[in-house]
Short mmCIF file of C-alpha atoms in Angstrom, two decimals:
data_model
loop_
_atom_site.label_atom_id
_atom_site.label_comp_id
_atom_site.label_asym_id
_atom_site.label_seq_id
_atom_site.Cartn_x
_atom_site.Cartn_y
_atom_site.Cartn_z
CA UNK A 1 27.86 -59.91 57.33
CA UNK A 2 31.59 -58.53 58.29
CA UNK A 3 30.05 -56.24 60.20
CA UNK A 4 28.09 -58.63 62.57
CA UNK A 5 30.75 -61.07 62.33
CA UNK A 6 33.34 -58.06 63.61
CA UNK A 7 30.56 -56.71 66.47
CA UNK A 8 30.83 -60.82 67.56
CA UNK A 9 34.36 -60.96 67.68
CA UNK A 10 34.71 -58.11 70.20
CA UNK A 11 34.18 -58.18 73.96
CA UNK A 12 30.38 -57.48 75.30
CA UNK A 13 31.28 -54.12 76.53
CA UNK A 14 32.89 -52.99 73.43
CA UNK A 15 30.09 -55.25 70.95
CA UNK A 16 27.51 -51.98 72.43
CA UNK A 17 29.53 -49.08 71.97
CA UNK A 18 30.74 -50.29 68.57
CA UNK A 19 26.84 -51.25 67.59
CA UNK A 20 25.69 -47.28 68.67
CA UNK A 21 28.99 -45.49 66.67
CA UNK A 22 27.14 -47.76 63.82
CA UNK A 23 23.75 -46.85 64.08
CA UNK A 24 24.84 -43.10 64.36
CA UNK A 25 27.35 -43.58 61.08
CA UNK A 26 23.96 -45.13 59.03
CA UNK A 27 21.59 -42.53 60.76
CA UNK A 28 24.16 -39.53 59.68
CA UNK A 29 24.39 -41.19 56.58
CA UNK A 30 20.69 -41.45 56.00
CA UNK A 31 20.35 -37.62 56.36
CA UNK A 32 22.75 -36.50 54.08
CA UNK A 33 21.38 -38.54 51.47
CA UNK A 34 18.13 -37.27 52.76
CA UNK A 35 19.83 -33.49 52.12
CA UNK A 36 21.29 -34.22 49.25
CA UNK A 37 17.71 -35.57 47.94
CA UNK A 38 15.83 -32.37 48.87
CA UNK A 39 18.73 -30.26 47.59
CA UNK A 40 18.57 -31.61 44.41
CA UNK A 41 14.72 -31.16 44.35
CA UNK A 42 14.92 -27.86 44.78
CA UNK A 43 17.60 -27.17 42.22
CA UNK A 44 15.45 -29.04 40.01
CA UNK A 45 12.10 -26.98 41.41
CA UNK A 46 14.30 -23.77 40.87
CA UNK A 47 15.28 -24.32 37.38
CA UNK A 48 12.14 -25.67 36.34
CA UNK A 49 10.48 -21.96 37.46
CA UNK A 50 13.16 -20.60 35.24
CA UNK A 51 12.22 -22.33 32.68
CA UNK A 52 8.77 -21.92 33.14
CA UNK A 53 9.46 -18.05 33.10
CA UNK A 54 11.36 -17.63 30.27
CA UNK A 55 8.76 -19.77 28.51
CA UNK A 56 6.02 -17.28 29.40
CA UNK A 57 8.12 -14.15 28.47
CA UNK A 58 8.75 -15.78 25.23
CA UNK A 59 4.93 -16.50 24.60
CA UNK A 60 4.22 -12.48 25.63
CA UNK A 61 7.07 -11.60 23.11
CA UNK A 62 5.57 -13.91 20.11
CA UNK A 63 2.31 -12.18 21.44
CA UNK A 64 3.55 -8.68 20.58
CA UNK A 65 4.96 -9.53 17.84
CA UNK A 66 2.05 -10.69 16.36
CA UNK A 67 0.14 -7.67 17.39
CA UNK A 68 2.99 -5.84 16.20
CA UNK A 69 2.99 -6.96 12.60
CA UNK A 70 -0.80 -6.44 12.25
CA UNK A 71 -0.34 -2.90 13.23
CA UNK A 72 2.54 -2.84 10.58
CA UNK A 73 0.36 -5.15 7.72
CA UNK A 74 -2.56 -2.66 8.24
CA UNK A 75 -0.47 0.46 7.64
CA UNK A 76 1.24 -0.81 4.70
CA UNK A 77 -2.27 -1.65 2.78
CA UNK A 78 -2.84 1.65 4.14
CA UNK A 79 0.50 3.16 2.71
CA UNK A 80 -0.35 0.88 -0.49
CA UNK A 81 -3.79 2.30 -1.10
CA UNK A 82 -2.66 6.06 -0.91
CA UNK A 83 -0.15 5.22 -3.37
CA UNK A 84 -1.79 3.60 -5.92
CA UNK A 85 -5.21 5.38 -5.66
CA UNK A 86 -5.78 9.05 -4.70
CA UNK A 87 -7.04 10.45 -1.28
CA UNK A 88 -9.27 12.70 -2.24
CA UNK A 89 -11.13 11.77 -5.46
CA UNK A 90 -10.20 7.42 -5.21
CA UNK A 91 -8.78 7.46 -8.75
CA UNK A 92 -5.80 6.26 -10.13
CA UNK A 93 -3.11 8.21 -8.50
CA UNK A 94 -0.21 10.24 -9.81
CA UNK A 95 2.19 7.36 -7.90
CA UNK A 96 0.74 5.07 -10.17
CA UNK A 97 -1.06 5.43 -13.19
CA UNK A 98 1.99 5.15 -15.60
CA UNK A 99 2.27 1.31 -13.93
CA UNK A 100 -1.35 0.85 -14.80
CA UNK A 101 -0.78 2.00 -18.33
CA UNK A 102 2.71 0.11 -18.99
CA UNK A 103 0.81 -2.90 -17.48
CA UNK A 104 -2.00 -2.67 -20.29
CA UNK A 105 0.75 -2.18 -22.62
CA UNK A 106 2.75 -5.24 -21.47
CA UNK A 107 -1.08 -6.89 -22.96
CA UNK A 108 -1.41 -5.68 -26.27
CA UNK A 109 2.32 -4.35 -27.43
CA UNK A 110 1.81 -3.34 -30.44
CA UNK A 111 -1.72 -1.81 -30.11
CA UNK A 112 -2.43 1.88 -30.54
CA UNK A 113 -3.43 3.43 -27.39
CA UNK A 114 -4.73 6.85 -26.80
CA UNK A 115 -4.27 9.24 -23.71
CA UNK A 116 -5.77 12.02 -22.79
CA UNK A 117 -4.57 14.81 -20.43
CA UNK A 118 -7.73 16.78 -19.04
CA UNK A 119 -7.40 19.88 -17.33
CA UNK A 120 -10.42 21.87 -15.85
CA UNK A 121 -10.50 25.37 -16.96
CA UNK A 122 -11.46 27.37 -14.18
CA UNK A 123 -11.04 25.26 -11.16
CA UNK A 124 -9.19 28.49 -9.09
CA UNK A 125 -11.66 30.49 -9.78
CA UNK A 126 -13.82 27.75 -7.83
CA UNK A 127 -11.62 27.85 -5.07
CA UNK A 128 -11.21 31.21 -4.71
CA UNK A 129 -14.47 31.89 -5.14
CA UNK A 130 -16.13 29.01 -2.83
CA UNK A 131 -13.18 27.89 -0.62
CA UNK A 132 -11.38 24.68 -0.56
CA UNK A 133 -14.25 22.20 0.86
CA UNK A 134 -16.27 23.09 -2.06
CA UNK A 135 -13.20 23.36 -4.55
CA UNK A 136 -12.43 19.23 -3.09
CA UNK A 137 -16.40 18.60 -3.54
CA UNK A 138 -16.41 19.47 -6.92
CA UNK A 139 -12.97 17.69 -7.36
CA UNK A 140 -14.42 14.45 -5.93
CA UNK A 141 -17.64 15.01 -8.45
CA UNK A 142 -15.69 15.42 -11.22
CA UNK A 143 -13.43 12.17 -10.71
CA UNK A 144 -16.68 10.46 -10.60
CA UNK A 145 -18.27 10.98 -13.72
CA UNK A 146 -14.64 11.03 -15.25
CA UNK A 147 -14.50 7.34 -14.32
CA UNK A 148 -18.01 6.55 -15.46
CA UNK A 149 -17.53 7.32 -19.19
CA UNK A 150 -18.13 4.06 -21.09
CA UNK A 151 -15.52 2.83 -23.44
CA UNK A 152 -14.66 -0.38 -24.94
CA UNK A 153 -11.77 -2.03 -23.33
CA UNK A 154 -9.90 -0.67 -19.82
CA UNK A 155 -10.06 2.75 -19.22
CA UNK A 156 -8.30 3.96 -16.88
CA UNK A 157 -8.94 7.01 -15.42
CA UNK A 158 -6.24 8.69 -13.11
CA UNK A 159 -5.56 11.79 -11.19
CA UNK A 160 -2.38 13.86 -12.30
CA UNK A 161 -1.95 16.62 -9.64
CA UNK A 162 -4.48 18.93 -8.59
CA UNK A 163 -7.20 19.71 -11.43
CA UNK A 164 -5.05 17.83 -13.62
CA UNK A 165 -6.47 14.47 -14.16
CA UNK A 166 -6.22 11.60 -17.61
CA UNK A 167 -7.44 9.29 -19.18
CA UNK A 168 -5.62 6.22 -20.80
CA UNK A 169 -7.80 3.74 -23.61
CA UNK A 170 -5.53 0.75 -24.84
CA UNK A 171 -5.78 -1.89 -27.68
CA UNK A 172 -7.01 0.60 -30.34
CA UNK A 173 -7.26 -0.82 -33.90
CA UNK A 174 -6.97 3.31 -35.30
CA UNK A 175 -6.91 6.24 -33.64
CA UNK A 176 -8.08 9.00 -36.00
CA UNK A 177 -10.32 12.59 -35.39
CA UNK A 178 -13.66 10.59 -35.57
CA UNK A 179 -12.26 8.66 -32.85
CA UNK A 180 -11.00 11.75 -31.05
CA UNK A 181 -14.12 13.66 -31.71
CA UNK A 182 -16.36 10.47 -30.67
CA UNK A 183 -14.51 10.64 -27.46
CA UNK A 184 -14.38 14.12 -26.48
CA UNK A 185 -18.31 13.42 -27.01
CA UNK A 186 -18.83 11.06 -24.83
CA UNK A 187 -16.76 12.91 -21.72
CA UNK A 188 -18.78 16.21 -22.70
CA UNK A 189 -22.14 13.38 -22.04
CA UNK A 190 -20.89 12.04 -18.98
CA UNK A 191 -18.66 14.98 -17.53
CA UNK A 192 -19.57 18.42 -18.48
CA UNK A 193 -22.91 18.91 -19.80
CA UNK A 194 -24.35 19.38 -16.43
CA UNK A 195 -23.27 21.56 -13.51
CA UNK A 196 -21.47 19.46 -10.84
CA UNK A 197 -23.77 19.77 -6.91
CA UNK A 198 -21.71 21.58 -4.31
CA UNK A 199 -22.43 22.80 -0.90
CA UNK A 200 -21.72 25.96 -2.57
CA UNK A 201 -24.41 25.45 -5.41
CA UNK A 202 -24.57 23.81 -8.76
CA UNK A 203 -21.17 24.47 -10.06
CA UNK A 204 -20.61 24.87 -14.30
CA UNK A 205 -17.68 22.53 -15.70
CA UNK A 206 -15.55 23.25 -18.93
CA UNK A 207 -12.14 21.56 -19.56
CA UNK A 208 -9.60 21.58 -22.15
CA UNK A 209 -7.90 17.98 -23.52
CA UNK A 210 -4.87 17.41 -25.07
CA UNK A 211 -4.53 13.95 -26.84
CA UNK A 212 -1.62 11.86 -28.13
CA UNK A 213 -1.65 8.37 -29.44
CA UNK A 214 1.15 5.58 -27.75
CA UNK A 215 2.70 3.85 -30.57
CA UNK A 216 2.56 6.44 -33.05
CA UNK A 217 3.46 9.49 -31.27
CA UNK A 218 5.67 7.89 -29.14
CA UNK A 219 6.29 4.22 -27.20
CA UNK A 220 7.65 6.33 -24.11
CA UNK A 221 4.86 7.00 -21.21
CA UNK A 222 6.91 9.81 -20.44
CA UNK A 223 7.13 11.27 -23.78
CA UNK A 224 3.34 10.40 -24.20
CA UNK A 225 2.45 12.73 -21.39
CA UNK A 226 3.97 15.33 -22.12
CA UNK A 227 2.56 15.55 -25.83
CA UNK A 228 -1.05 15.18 -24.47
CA UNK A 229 -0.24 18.05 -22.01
CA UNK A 230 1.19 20.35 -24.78
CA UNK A 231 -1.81 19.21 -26.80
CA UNK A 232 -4.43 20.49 -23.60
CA UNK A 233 -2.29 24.04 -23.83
CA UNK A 234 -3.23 24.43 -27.41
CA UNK A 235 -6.86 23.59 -26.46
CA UNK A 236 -6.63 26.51 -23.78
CA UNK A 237 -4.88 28.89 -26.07
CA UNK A 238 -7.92 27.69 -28.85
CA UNK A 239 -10.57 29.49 -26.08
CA UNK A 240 -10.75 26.46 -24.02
CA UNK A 241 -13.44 23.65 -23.28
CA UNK A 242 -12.28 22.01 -26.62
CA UNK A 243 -9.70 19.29 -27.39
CA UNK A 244 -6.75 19.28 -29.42
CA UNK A 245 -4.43 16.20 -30.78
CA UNK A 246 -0.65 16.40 -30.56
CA UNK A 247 0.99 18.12 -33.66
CA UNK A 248 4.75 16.51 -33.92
CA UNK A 249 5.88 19.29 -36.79
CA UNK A 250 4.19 22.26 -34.68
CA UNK A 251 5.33 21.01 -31.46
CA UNK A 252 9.15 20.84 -33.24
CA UNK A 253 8.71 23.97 -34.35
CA UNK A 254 7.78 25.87 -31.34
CA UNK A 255 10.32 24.02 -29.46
CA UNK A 256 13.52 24.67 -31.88
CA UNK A 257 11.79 28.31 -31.68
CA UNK A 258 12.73 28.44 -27.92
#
């Protein structure tokens, strides 16, 4: 309204110029705004494909990552299963089977347990003789029947280092030689009393055992070890493929001897 009642107040002449400087002002007016408008739509368009960018980058990285820790779940169950059972024969390994033992333990505490360190007698000569694929054959058949043996209870049966393998039998009421002897029977049923199939042929099996009893021999694992593998020398020093149980006096007296 001031402007129309200005545009009136001013000669005719001057009324027209003044009225086109207007429309020019509101026409210069409307395109700016019309700039300004589309500007800000495109800084708006511009940031929203940044946005939409860094989104997709960020669904590709939670994409890899995923992928990523599936690669690194299956090689830890990988890592995990070599550790705790062996690669070659799929016993207990030698990473492990004192955990497996203590973990019976931790059951029965105060039970008598018995372990027994098997070694085969003439597994070199097997090697030597028939070459490593046959000497791992007859490995792998021997691990098998080892952990076939029946026994009351958990037995576990574990693989020490090379033709060195054990067994561990928990939550004993006694442990005495017709235990031992029953025992040594049954692994001579299941184990040795037939030769083991090779590539190379039908292969003959003798071993030597040492035993020693957990909580009366000793409580420690490593201790208990150690007995049943000085027991297994005195079985191969006693002509072999026989068993012997640990001696505490003789093995203090051939140690103070040394």
């Amino acid at each position: 309204m001031l402007a129309v009642d200005y545009l009136l107040a001013l000669p005719p002449d001057l009324q027209e110029r003044q009225k086109n400087l207007l429309f020019k002002m509101i026409e210069q007016v409307a395109v700016m705004h019309s700039r300004f408008s589309l500007h800000n739509s495109q800084v708006v368009y511009s940031h929203f494909e940044q946005i939409q960018k860094l989104n997709n980058q960020l669904v590709n990285t939670q994409r890899e990552l995923q992928r990523a820790n599936k690669k690194l779940e299956a090689l830890n169950l990988d890592l995990n299963n070599h550790l705790v059972k062996d690669a070659l024969t799929g016993l207990v390994s030698r990473y492990q089977y004192r955990s497996e033992m203590q973990s019976v333990i931790n059951e029965h505490p105060n039970a008598l347990g018995l372990f027994a360190f098997i070694d085969i007698d003439a597994f070199k000569l097997v090697n030597d003789t028939y070459g490593h694929t046959v000497g791992d054959e007859y490995l792998v058949g021997f691990a098998k029947r080892l952990a076939s043996i029946p026994a009351e209870g958990n037995l576990i049966a574990m693989r020490i280092a090379g033709d060195e393998f054990g067994l561990y039998l928990h939550n004993l009421e006694q442990v005495d030689e017709g235990v031992l002897a029953t025992l040594f029977c049954k692994f001579e049923q299941h184990v040795t009393d037939s030769p083991i199939p090779t590539t190379g042929g039908d292969l003959p099996i003798s071993c030597s055992v040492g035993f020693a009893v957990h909580n009366r021999d000793t409580t420690n694992l490593f201790e208990l070890i150690e007995y049943a593998d000085w027991a297994m020398y005195q079985a191969k020093r006693g002509g072999k493929h026989g068993y012997r149980a640990f001696d505490k006096l003789l093995y203090d007296e051939r140690y103070l001897e040394k």
